[in-house]
PDB file of C-alpha atoms in Angstrom:
ATOM      1  CA  MET A  10      -0.002   0.004   0.011  1.00  0.00           C
ATOM      2  CA  THR A  11       1.338   3.418  -0.935  1.00  0.00           C
ATOM      3  CA  LYS A  12       1.936   5.724   1.996  1.00  0.00           C
ATOM      4  CA  THR A  13       1.649   9.516   1.821  1.00  0.00           C
ATOM      5  CA  SER A  14       2.475  12.117   4.411  1.00  0.00           C
ATOM      6  CA  GLY A  15      -0.774  14.036   4.014  1.00  0.00           C
ATOM      7  CA  ASP A  16      -4.445  13.279   3.507  1.00  0.00           C
ATOM      8  CA  ALA A  17      -5.037  15.506   0.509  1.00  0.00           C
ATOM      9  CA  SER A  18      -6.520  14.102  -2.700  1.00  0.00           C
ATOM     10  CA  THR A  19      -4.060  11.952  -4.619  1.00  0.00           C
ATOM     11  CA  THR A  20      -3.001  11.559  -8.219  1.00  0.00           C
ATOM     12  CA  ALA A  21      -5.956   9.289  -8.936  1.00  0.00           C
ATOM     13  CA  GLN A  22      -8.333  12.062  -7.972  1.00  0.00           C
ATOM     14  CA  GLN A  23      -6.373  14.576 -10.034  1.00  0.00           C
ATOM     15  CA  THR A  24      -6.617  12.369 -13.125  1.00  0.00           C
ATOM     16  CA  ARG A  25     -10.372  11.980 -12.735  1.00  0.00           C
ATOM     17  CA  GLY A  26     -10.702  15.695 -12.118  1.00  0.00           C
ATOM     18  CA  LYS A  27      -8.934  16.540 -15.371  1.00  0.00           C
ATOM     19  CA  LYS A  28     -11.454  14.447 -17.258  1.00  0.00           C
ATOM     20  CA  SER A  29     -14.354  16.161 -15.518  1.00  0.00           C
ATOM     21  CA  GLY A  30     -12.831  19.605 -15.899  1.00  0.00           C
ATOM     22  CA  LYS A  31     -13.575  20.524 -12.274  1.00  0.00           C
ATOM     23  CA  LYS A  32     -11.069  22.001  -9.873  1.00  0.00           C
ATOM     24  CA  ALA A  33     -11.109  22.068  -6.106  1.00  0.00           C
ATOM     25  CA  LYS A  34      -9.682  24.833  -3.939  1.00  0.00           C
ATOM     26  CA  GLY A  35      -5.973  25.286  -4.469  1.00  0.00           C
ATOM     27  CA  GLY A  36      -6.063  23.825  -7.987  1.00  0.00           C
ATOM     28  CA  ALA A  37      -6.485  20.173  -6.975  1.00  0.00           C
ATOM     29  CA  ALA A  38      -8.846  18.335  -9.299  1.00  0.00           C
ATOM     30  CA  ARG A  39     -11.901  16.510  -7.996  1.00  0.00           C
ATOM     31  CA  PRO A  40     -14.269  14.022  -9.590  1.00  0.00           C
ATOM     32  CA  PRO A  41     -17.854  15.081 -10.303  1.00  0.00           C
ATOM     33  CA  LYS A  42     -20.284  14.284  -7.501  1.00  0.00           C
ATOM     34  CA  ILE A  43     -22.607  11.345  -7.971  1.00  0.00           C
ATOM     35  CA  PRO A  44     -26.227  12.373  -8.682  1.00  0.00           C
ATOM     36  CA  ASN A  45     -28.474  12.043  -5.642  1.00  0.00           C
ATOM     37  CA  ALA A  46     -30.840   9.606  -7.341  1.00  0.00           C
ATOM     38  CA  VAL A  47     -27.982   7.295  -8.292  1.00  0.00           C
ATOM     39  CA  TYR A  48     -26.472   7.588  -4.818  1.00  0.00           C
ATOM     40  CA  GLU A  49     -29.713   6.739  -3.037  1.00  0.00           C
ATOM     41  CA  ALA A  50     -30.408   3.775  -5.303  1.00  0.00           C
ATOM     42  CA  GLU A  51     -26.924   2.317  -4.930  1.00  0.00           C
ATOM     43  CA  LEU A  52     -26.836   2.945  -1.182  1.00  0.00           C
ATOM     44  CA  PHE A  53     -30.097   1.049  -0.743  1.00  0.00           C
ATOM     45  CA  ARG A  54     -28.780  -1.824  -2.861  1.00  0.00           C
ATOM     46  CA  LEU A  55     -25.645  -2.039  -0.742  1.00  0.00           C
ATOM     47  CA  GLN A  56     -27.689  -1.831   2.465  1.00  0.00           C
ATOM     48  CA  ALA A  57     -29.784  -4.764   1.237  1.00  0.00           C
ATOM     49  CA  GLU A  58     -26.541  -6.715   0.793  1.00  0.00           C
ATOM     50  CA  LEU A  59     -25.510  -5.790   4.327  1.00  0.00           C
ATOM     51  CA  VAL A  60     -28.752  -7.363   5.569  1.00  0.00           C
ATOM     52  CA  LYS A  61     -27.696 -10.547   3.761  1.00  0.00           C
ATOM     53  CA  VAL A  62     -24.357 -10.360   5.560  1.00  0.00           C
ATOM     54  CA  GLN A  63     -26.195 -10.082   8.866  1.00  0.00           C
ATOM     55  CA  LEU A  64     -28.319 -13.154   8.143  1.00  0.00           C
ATOM     56  CA  TRP A  65     -25.239 -15.055   6.926  1.00  0.00           C
ATOM     57  CA  ALA A  66     -23.285 -14.162  10.076  1.00  0.00           C
ATOM     58  CA  GLN A  67     -26.125 -15.366  12.271  1.00  0.00           C
ATOM     59  CA  ALA A  68     -26.468 -18.619  10.324  1.00  0.00           C
ATOM     60  CA  THR A  69     -22.746 -19.418  10.221  1.00  0.00           C
ATOM     61  CA  GLY A  70     -21.584 -17.942  13.515  1.00  0.00           C
ATOM     62  CA  ALA A  71     -19.175 -15.605  11.721  1.00  0.00           C
ATOM     63  CA  ARG A  72     -17.541 -12.794  13.714  1.00  0.00           C
ATOM     64  CA  VAL A  73     -16.779  -9.515  11.968  1.00  0.00           C
ATOM     65  CA  VAL A  74     -14.831  -6.500  13.273  1.00  0.00           C
ATOM     66  CA  VAL A  75     -14.628  -3.295  11.240  1.00  0.00           C
ATOM     67  CA  VAL A  76     -12.279  -0.555  12.451  1.00  0.00           C
ATOM     68  CA  PHE A  77     -12.995   3.040  11.405  1.00  0.00           C
ATOM     69  CA  GLU A  78     -10.133   5.486  11.792  1.00  0.00           C
ATOM     70  CA  GLY A  79      -9.207   8.830  10.283  1.00  0.00           C
ATOM     71  CA  ARG A  80      -9.053  12.504  11.049  1.00  0.00           C
ATOM     72  CA  ASP A  81     -11.851  14.400  12.794  1.00  0.00           C
ATOM     73  CA  ALA A  82     -14.731  15.180  10.408  1.00  0.00           C
ATOM     74  CA  ALA A  83     -13.483  12.637   7.879  1.00  0.00           C
ATOM     75  CA  GLY A  84     -16.930  11.010   7.525  1.00  0.00           C
ATOM     76  CA  LYS A  85     -16.579   7.912   9.700  1.00  0.00           C
ATOM     77  CA  GLY A  86     -19.771   8.451  11.678  1.00  0.00           C
ATOM     78  CA  GLY A  87     -21.924   9.060   8.623  1.00  0.00           C
ATOM     79  CA  THR A  88     -20.680   5.867   6.998  1.00  0.00           C
ATOM     80  CA  ILE A  89     -21.287   3.829  10.146  1.00  0.00           C
ATOM     81  CA  LYS A  90     -24.808   5.246  10.329  1.00  0.00           C
ATOM     82  CA  ARG A  91     -25.567   4.075   6.776  1.00  0.00           C
ATOM     83  CA  ILE A  92     -24.120   0.629   7.438  1.00  0.00           C
ATOM     84  CA  THR A  93     -26.256   0.008  10.526  1.00  0.00           C
ATOM     85  CA  GLU A  94     -29.424   1.756   9.330  1.00  0.00           C
ATOM     86  CA  TYR A  95     -31.301  -1.474   8.479  1.00  0.00           C
ATOM     87  CA  LEU A  96     -29.364  -3.919  10.645  1.00  0.00           C
ATOM     88  CA  SER A  97     -30.442  -5.329  13.976  1.00  0.00           C
ATOM     89  CA  PRO A  98     -28.669  -3.677  16.935  1.00  0.00           C
ATOM     90  CA  ARG A  99     -28.566  -7.130  18.510  1.00  0.00           C
ATOM     91  CA  VAL A 100     -26.317  -8.301  15.675  1.00  0.00           C
ATOM     92  CA  ALA A 101     -24.462  -5.176  14.465  1.00  0.00           C
ATOM     93  CA  ARG A 102     -23.117  -3.122  17.372  1.00  0.00           C
ATOM     94  CA  ILE A 103     -21.187   0.152  17.416  1.00  0.00           C
ATOM     95  CA  ALA A 104     -18.288   0.404  19.846  1.00  0.00           C
ATOM     96  CA  ALA A 105     -17.444   4.072  20.460  1.00  0.00           C
ATOM     97  CA  LEU A 106     -15.500   4.030  23.700  1.00  0.00           C
ATOM     98  CA  PRO A 107     -15.183   7.158  25.864  1.00  0.00           C
ATOM     99  CA  THR A 108     -12.015   8.361  27.549  1.00  0.00           C
ATOM    100  CA  PRO A 109     -10.601   5.536  29.675  1.00  0.00           C
ATOM    101  CA  THR A 110     -11.374   5.557  33.385  1.00  0.00           C
ATOM    102  CA  GLU A 111      -8.686   5.578  36.049  1.00  0.00           C
ATOM    103  CA  ARG A 112      -9.089   1.824  36.430  1.00  0.00           C
ATOM    104  CA  GLU A 113      -8.881   1.230  32.660  1.00  0.00           C
ATOM    105  CA  ARG A 114      -5.667   3.237  32.508  1.00  0.00           C
ATOM    106  CA  THR A 115      -4.037   0.597  34.719  1.00  0.00           C
ATOM    107  CA  GLN A 116      -5.171  -2.315  32.513  1.00  0.00           C
ATOM    108  CA  TRP A 117      -3.389  -3.876  29.577  1.00  0.00           C
ATOM    109  CA  TYR A 118      -3.986  -1.333  26.846  1.00  0.00           C
ATOM    110  CA  TYR A 119      -6.133  -3.595  24.635  1.00  0.00           C
ATOM    111  CA  GLN A 120      -8.205  -4.945  27.505  1.00  0.00           C
ATOM    112  CA  ARG A 121     -11.128  -2.550  27.313  1.00  0.00           C
ATOM    113  CA  TYR A 122     -11.443  -3.105  23.581  1.00  0.00           C
ATOM    114  CA  ILE A 123     -11.439  -6.883  23.946  1.00  0.00           C
ATOM    115  CA  GLU A 124     -14.651  -6.650  25.978  1.00  0.00           C
ATOM    116  CA  HIS A 125     -16.427  -5.370  22.873  1.00  0.00           C
ATOM    117  CA  LEU A 126     -15.232  -8.021  20.406  1.00  0.00           C
ATOM    118  CA  PRO A 127     -18.032 -10.024  18.760  1.00  0.00           C
ATOM    119  CA  ALA A 128     -19.368 -13.416  19.750  1.00  0.00           C
ATOM    120  CA  ALA A 129     -20.654 -15.836  17.099  1.00  0.00           C
ATOM    121  CA  GLY A 130     -23.034 -14.192  14.658  1.00  0.00           C
ATOM    122  CA  GLU A 131     -22.128 -10.626  15.602  1.00  0.00           C
ATOM    123  CA  ILE A 132     -20.686  -7.644  13.773  1.00  0.00           C
ATOM    124  CA  VAL A 133     -18.884  -4.897  15.703  1.00  0.00           C
ATOM    125  CA  LEU A 134     -18.037  -1.532  14.188  1.00  0.00           C
ATOM    126  CA  PHE A 135     -15.336   0.342  16.103  1.00  0.00           C
ATOM    127  CA  ASP A 136     -15.854   4.094  15.759  1.00  0.00           C
ATOM    128  CA  ARG A 137     -12.204   4.688  16.611  1.00  0.00           C
ATOM    129  CA  SER A 138     -10.360   1.844  18.245  1.00  0.00           C
ATOM    130  CA  TRP A 139      -7.114   0.804  19.876  1.00  0.00           C
ATOM    131  CA  TYR A 140      -5.448   2.998  17.227  1.00  0.00           C
ATOM    132  CA  ASN A 141      -6.170   6.000  19.429  1.00  0.00           C
ATOM    133  CA  ARG A 142      -2.690   5.347  20.820  1.00  0.00           C
ATOM    134  CA  ALA A 143      -1.111   5.737  17.390  1.00  0.00           C
ATOM    135  CA  GLY A 144      -3.012   8.962  16.707  1.00  0.00           C
ATOM    136  CA  VAL A 145      -4.356  11.352  19.293  1.00  0.00           C
ATOM    137  CA  GLU A 146      -2.419   9.863  22.223  1.00  0.00           C
ATOM    138  CA  ARG A 147       0.827  10.051  20.275  1.00  0.00           C
ATOM    139  CA  VAL A 148       0.276  13.573  18.943  1.00  0.00           C
ATOM    140  CA  MET A 149      -1.134  15.085  22.143  1.00  0.00           C
ATOM    141  CA  GLY A 150       1.343  13.390  24.450  1.00  0.00           C
ATOM    142  CA  PHE A 151      -1.242  11.270  26.303  1.00  0.00           C
ATOM    143  CA  CYS A 152       1.056   8.268  26.248  1.00  0.00           C
ATOM    144  CA  THR A 153       4.762   7.858  26.947  1.00  0.00           C
ATOM    145  CA  PRO A 154       7.287   7.075  24.191  1.00  0.00           C
ATOM    146  CA  GLN A 155       7.703   3.634  25.762  1.00  0.00           C
ATOM    147  CA  GLU A 156       3.918   2.971  25.679  1.00  0.00           C
ATOM    148  CA  TYR A 157       3.802   4.096  22.067  1.00  0.00           C
ATOM    149  CA  ALA A 158       6.725   1.864  21.030  1.00  0.00           C
ATOM    150  CA  GLN A 159       5.147  -1.088  22.813  1.00  0.00           C
ATOM    151  CA  PHE A 160       1.863  -0.459  20.999  1.00  0.00           C
ATOM    152  CA  MET A 161       3.591  -0.524  17.617  1.00  0.00           C
ATOM    153  CA  ARG A 162       5.240  -3.859  18.500  1.00  0.00           C
ATOM    154  CA  GLN A 163       2.204  -5.498  20.002  1.00  0.00           C
ATOM    155  CA  THR A 164      -0.595  -4.402  17.651  1.00  0.00           C
ATOM    156  CA  PRO A 165       0.331  -6.624  14.655  1.00  0.00           C
ATOM    157  CA  ILE A 166       0.614  -9.532  17.096  1.00  0.00           C
ATOM    158  CA  PHE A 167      -2.687  -8.682  18.774  1.00  0.00           C
ATOM    159  CA  GLU A 168      -4.475  -8.461  15.430  1.00  0.00           C
ATOM    160  CA  GLN A 169      -2.839 -11.658  14.224  1.00  0.00           C
ATOM    161  CA  MET A 170      -4.364 -13.396  17.275  1.00  0.00           C
ATOM    162  CA  LEU A 171      -7.798 -12.074  16.374  1.00  0.00           C
ATOM    163  CA  VAL A 172      -7.495 -13.264  12.777  1.00  0.00           C
ATOM    164  CA  GLU A 173      -6.144 -16.673  13.771  1.00  0.00           C
ATOM    165  CA  ASP A 174      -9.102 -17.121  16.099  1.00  0.00           C
ATOM    166  CA  GLY A 175     -11.442 -16.684  13.148  1.00  0.00           C
ATOM    167  CA  ILE A 176     -12.435 -13.029  13.479  1.00  0.00           C
ATOM    168  CA  MET A 177     -12.751 -11.211  10.152  1.00  0.00           C
ATOM    169  CA  LEU A 178     -10.884  -7.932  10.796  1.00  0.00           C
ATOM    170  CA  ARG A 179     -11.228  -5.018   8.384  1.00  0.00           C
ATOM    171  CA  LYS A 180      -9.463  -1.679   8.932  1.00  0.00           C
ATOM    172  CA  TYR A 181     -10.429   1.531   7.108  1.00  0.00           C
ATOM    173  CA  TRP A 182      -8.678   4.908   7.229  1.00  0.00           C
ATOM    174  CA  PHE A 183     -10.866   7.823   6.061  1.00  0.00           C
ATOM    175  CA  SER A 184      -8.650  10.356   4.341  1.00  0.00           C
ATOM    176  CA  VAL A 185      -9.818  13.979   4.133  1.00  0.00           C
ATOM    177  CA  SER A 186      -7.950  17.043   2.873  1.00  0.00           C
ATOM    178  CA  ASP A 187      -7.164  19.935   5.207  1.00  0.00           C
ATOM    179  CA  ASP A 188      -9.372  22.356   3.276  1.00  0.00           C
ATOM    180  CA  GLU A 189     -12.352  20.013   3.386  1.00  0.00           C
ATOM    181  CA  GLN A 190     -11.884  19.247   7.068  1.00  0.00           C
ATOM    182  CA  LEU A 191     -11.837  22.971   7.853  1.00  0.00           C
ATOM    183  CA  ARG A 192     -14.978  23.501   5.782  1.00  0.00           C
ATOM    184  CA  ARG A 193     -16.778  20.779   7.738  1.00  0.00           C
ATOM    185  CA  PHE A 194     -15.661  22.243  11.045  1.00  0.00           C
ATOM    186  CA  ARG A 195     -17.021  25.634  10.041  1.00  0.00           C
ATOM    187  CA  SER A 196     -20.343  24.139   8.972  1.00  0.00           C
ATOM    188  CA  ARG A 197     -20.758  22.621  12.434  1.00  0.00           C
ATOM    189  CA  LEU A 198     -20.272  25.922  14.251  1.00  0.00           C
ATOM    190  CA  SER A 199     -23.801  27.110  13.431  1.00  0.00           C
ATOM    191  CA  ASP A 200     -25.488  23.716  13.122  1.00  0.00           C
ATOM    192  CA  PRO A 201     -27.607  23.064  16.254  1.00  0.00           C
ATOM    193  CA  VAL A 202     -27.649  19.280  15.742  1.00  0.00           C
ATOM    194  CA  ARG A 203     -23.941  18.897  15.039  1.00  0.00           C
ATOM    195  CA  GLN A 204     -22.305  21.431  17.363  1.00  0.00           C
ATOM    196  CA  TRP A 205     -21.662  18.652  19.866  1.00  0.00           C
ATOM    197  CA  LYS A 206     -19.261  17.106  17.346  1.00  0.00           C
ATOM    198  CA  LEU A 207     -16.854  20.013  17.834  1.00  0.00           C
ATOM    199  CA  SER A 208     -14.522  19.731  20.806  1.00  0.00           C
ATOM    200  CA  PRO A 209     -11.297  21.482  21.824  1.00  0.00           C
ATOM    201  CA  MET A 210      -9.466  18.336  20.696  1.00  0.00           C
ATOM    202  CA  ASP A 211     -11.004  18.653  17.212  1.00  0.00           C
ATOM    203  CA  LEU A 212      -9.935  22.283  16.920  1.00  0.00           C
ATOM    204  CA  GLU A 213      -6.440  21.447  18.135  1.00  0.00           C
ATOM    205  CA  SER A 214      -6.102  19.055  15.202  1.00  0.00           C
ATOM    206  CA  ILE A 215      -6.192  22.038  12.839  1.00  0.00           C
ATOM    207  CA  HIS A 216      -2.905  23.318  14.273  1.00  0.00           C
ATOM    208  CA  ARG A 217      -1.366  19.843  14.373  1.00  0.00           C
ATOM    209  CA  TRP A 218      -2.209  18.741  10.826  1.00  0.00           C
ATOM    210  CA  GLU A 219       1.341  17.728   9.943  1.00  0.00           C
ATOM    211  CA  ASP A 220       1.849  16.014  13.292  1.00  0.00           C
ATOM    212  CA  TYR A 221      -1.195  13.838  12.657  1.00  0.00           C
ATOM    213  CA  SER A 222       0.042  13.143   9.136  1.00  0.00           C
ATOM    214  CA  ARG A 223       3.381  11.907  10.433  1.00  0.00           C
ATOM    215  CA  ALA A 224       1.654   9.809  13.085  1.00  0.00           C
ATOM    216  CA  LYS A 225      -0.581   8.216  10.454  1.00  0.00           C
ATOM    217  CA  ASP A 226       2.371   7.443   8.191  1.00  0.00           C
ATOM    218  CA  GLU A 227       4.276   5.794  11.019  1.00  0.00           C
ATOM    219  CA  MET A 228       1.204   3.828  12.073  1.00  0.00           C
ATOM    220  CA  LEU A 229       0.782   2.442   8.541  1.00  0.00           C
ATOM    221  CA  VAL A 230       4.442   1.453   8.348  1.00  0.00           C
ATOM    222  CA  HIS A 231       4.084  -0.747  11.442  1.00  0.00           C
ATOM    223  CA  THR A 232       0.487  -2.012  11.195  1.00  0.00           C
ATOM    224  CA  ASP A 233      -0.330  -2.269   7.483  1.00  0.00           C
ATOM    225  CA  VAL A 234       0.557  -5.966   7.352  1.00  0.00           C
ATOM    226  CA  PRO A 235      -0.741  -8.851   5.169  1.00  0.00           C
ATOM    227  CA  ALA A 236      -2.740 -10.423   8.001  1.00  0.00           C
ATOM    228  CA  SER A 237      -4.584  -7.157   8.770  1.00  0.00           C
ATOM    229  CA  PRO A 238      -4.056  -4.577   6.046  1.00  0.00           C
ATOM    230  CA  TRP A 239      -5.291  -0.987   6.005  1.00  0.00           C
ATOM    231  CA  PHE A 240      -7.659   0.245   3.324  1.00  0.00           C
ATOM    232  CA  ILE A 241      -7.703   3.968   2.563  1.00  0.00           C
ATOM    233  CA  VAL A 242     -11.058   5.659   1.830  1.00  0.00           C
ATOM    234  CA  GLU A 243     -10.804   9.024   0.108  1.00  0.00           C
ATOM    235  CA  SER A 244     -13.539  11.013   1.820  1.00  0.00           C
ATOM    236  CA  ASP A 245     -13.527  14.569   0.508  1.00  0.00           C
ATOM    237  CA  ILE A 246     -16.903  13.685  -1.061  1.00  0.00           C
ATOM    238  CA  LYS A 247     -18.891  11.956   1.672  1.00  0.00           C
ATOM    239  CA  LYS A 248     -21.349  10.122  -0.562  1.00  0.00           C
ATOM    240  CA  HIS A 249     -18.531   8.652  -2.636  1.00  0.00           C
ATOM    241  CA  ALA A 250     -16.710   7.564   0.499  1.00  0.00           C
ATOM    242  CA  ARG A 251     -19.774   5.781   1.862  1.00  0.00           C
ATOM    243  CA  LEU A 252     -20.468   3.862  -1.334  1.00  0.00           C
ATOM    244  CA  ASN A 253     -16.816   3.007  -1.925  1.00  0.00           C
ATOM    245  CA  MET A 254     -16.235   1.797   1.618  1.00  0.00           C
ATOM    246  CA  ILE A 255     -19.404  -0.302   1.893  1.00  0.00           C
ATOM    247  CA  ALA A 256     -18.887  -1.861  -1.536  1.00  0.00           C
ATOM    248  CA  HIS A 257     -15.324  -2.772  -0.614  1.00  0.00           C
ATOM    249  CA  LEU A 258     -16.341  -4.226   2.748  1.00  0.00           C
ATOM    250  CA  LEU A 259     -18.940  -6.421   1.035  1.00  0.00           C
ATOM    251  CA  SER A 260     -16.353  -7.616  -1.480  1.00  0.00           C
ATOM    252  CA  THR A 261     -14.100  -8.890   1.331  1.00  0.00           C
ATOM    253  CA  ILE A 262     -16.735 -10.994   3.144  1.00  0.00           C
ATOM    254  CA  PRO A 263     -17.569 -14.443   1.705  1.00  0.00           C
ATOM    255  CA  TYR A 264     -21.267 -14.214   2.508  1.00  0.00           C
ATOM    256  CA  THR A 265     -24.001 -16.105   0.692  1.00  0.00           C
ATOM    257  CA  ASP A 266     -27.768 -15.917   0.603  1.00  0.00           C
ATOM    258  CA  VAL A 267     -29.283 -17.735   3.560  1.00  0.00           C
ATOM    259  CA  PRO A 268     -32.519 -19.605   2.753  1.00  0.00           C
ATOM    260  CA  HIS A 269     -35.387 -18.710   5.026  1.00  0.00           C
ATOM    261  CA  GLU A 270     -39.039 -19.556   5.193  1.00  0.00           C
ATOM    262  CA  LYS A 271     -41.371 -17.204   3.379  1.00  0.00           C
ATOM    263  CA  VAL A 272     -43.438 -15.176   5.805  1.00  0.00           C
ATOM    264  CA  VAL A 273     -47.187 -15.241   5.197  1.00  0.00           C
ATOM    265  CA  LEU A 274     -49.422 -12.865   7.117  1.00  0.00           C
ATOM    266  CA  PRO A 275     -52.390 -14.676   8.701  1.00  0.00           C
ATOM    267  CA  GLU A 276     -55.945 -13.429   8.359  1.00  0.00           C
ATOM    268  CA  ARG A 277     -57.046 -11.239  11.224  1.00  0.00           C
ATOM    269  CA  PRO A 278     -59.513 -13.187  13.407  1.00  0.00           C
ATOM    270  CA  ALA A 279     -63.052 -11.938  13.724  1.00  0.00           C
ATOM    271  CA  ALA A 280     -63.669  -9.448  16.506  1.00  0.00           C
ATOM    272  CA  SER A 281     -64.683 -10.997  19.794  1.00  0.00           C
ATOM    273  CA  SER A 282     -67.939  -9.927  21.389  1.00  0.00           C
ATOM    274  CA  GLY A 283     -66.409  -9.933  24.845  1.00  0.00           C
ATOM    275  CA  TYR A 284     -63.880  -7.088  24.501  1.00  0.00           C
ATOM    276  CA  VAL A 285     -64.748  -3.454  25.059  1.00  0.00           C
ATOM    277  CA  ARG A 286     -62.011  -0.849  24.699  1.00  0.00           C
ATOM    278  CA  PRO A 287     -61.732   1.461  27.736  1.00  0.00           C
ATOM    279  CA  PRO A 288     -62.813   5.085  27.202  1.00  0.00           C
ATOM    280  CA  ARG A 289     -60.058   7.322  25.776  1.00  0.00           C
ATOM    281  CA  GLU A 290     -60.475   9.711  28.705  1.00  0.00           C
ATOM    282  CA  LEU A 291     -58.907   7.135  31.023  1.00  0.00           C
ATOM    283  CA  SER A 292     -55.565   7.292  29.163  1.00  0.00           C
ATOM    284  CA  THR A 293     -53.065  10.119  28.817  1.00  0.00           C
ATOM    285  CA  TYR A 294     -52.153  10.805  25.197  1.00  0.00           C
ATOM    286  CA  VAL A 295     -49.256  12.858  23.918  1.00  0.00           C
ATOM    287  CA  THR A 296     -50.114  16.354  22.724  1.00  0.00           C
ATOM    288  CA  ASP A 297     -50.980  16.569  19.030  1.00  0.00           C
ATOM    289  CA  HIS A 298     -47.943  18.644  18.133  1.00  0.00           C
ATOM    290  CA  VAL A 299     -48.514  18.081  14.401  1.00  0.00           C
ATOM    291  CA  ALA A 300     -51.964  19.666  14.630  1.00  0.00           C
ATOM    292  CA  GLU A 301     -50.400  22.747  16.217  1.00  0.00           C
ATOM    293  CA  LEU A 302     -47.866  22.965  13.361  1.00  0.00           C
ATOM    294  CA  MET A 303     -50.509  22.615  10.666  1.00  0.00           C
ATOM    295  CA  GLY A 304     -52.923  25.106  12.198  1.00  0.00           C
ATOM    296  CA  ASP A 305     -56.484  25.456  10.909  1.00  0.00           C
ATOM    297  CA  PRO A 306     -57.385  22.262   8.972  1.00  0.00           C
ATOM    298  CA  GLU A 307     -59.894  24.210   6.819  1.00  0.00           C
ATOM    299  CA  ARG A 308     -57.098  25.948   4.936  1.00  0.00           C
ATOM    300  CA  TYR A 309     -56.057  22.554   3.501  1.00  0.00           C
ATOM    301  CA  ALA A 310     -59.594  21.732   2.324  1.00  0.00           C
TER     302      ALA A 310
END
């Protein structure tokens, strides 16, 4: 896998951009965005395949772990949301661990992540993972040089153990350019439903762009190994990143259609003469907020 020091769009993007004739900020070429209708149709098709993966995992006892890493605002959360949209939360779980507790800080570093690994028939999506040590902990000085060096030695061995035990491990790095990351940060400033995504740590990453780039490069050198390779997802265009990542994930899992009995809805039985519904006044109903929004119903007549 080719390593680069930054997360800006690569030569492949530039080539596509020349064909489309579109230029991004700073002169870098970008591919044309996929039409919304095509995106929605393909996303739904891929999501239907993910449901097949879920049924296959349950039937075969397969265990799947998908690691999502990348810079802040790179599009990891949006992709995870699309993957799990139609899956059962009992089968496909998201592991987004908070800051370690005082007790967890005294454990073996991987210990708190191991607790979230899948049992038979489960899929676990790590929204950031043990690779925090190679990224934010390394850059912000939250770990010692000795802890960092030990992580780099142990991680390929740790992941080899997971793979040898039968876990299907997939690792994705979402790569976003500095200009696009800054644009996304700015869009969150005034967005009431996404302001919570901005933290002092996110803003600090703007000043430490090159530090994070170096940390990513070093991480790939040590942990991009045949048993558990990294796959880079170019994510300057979120919709492209989602489709590309999900399609690739599906291509790496040997799932098959699982036969199941056809569901037939029974006829509703005739009403019984012995049941009388209690008066509505005896129950407390939620306020009809929609009626308040719509106002006078006569104006819609």
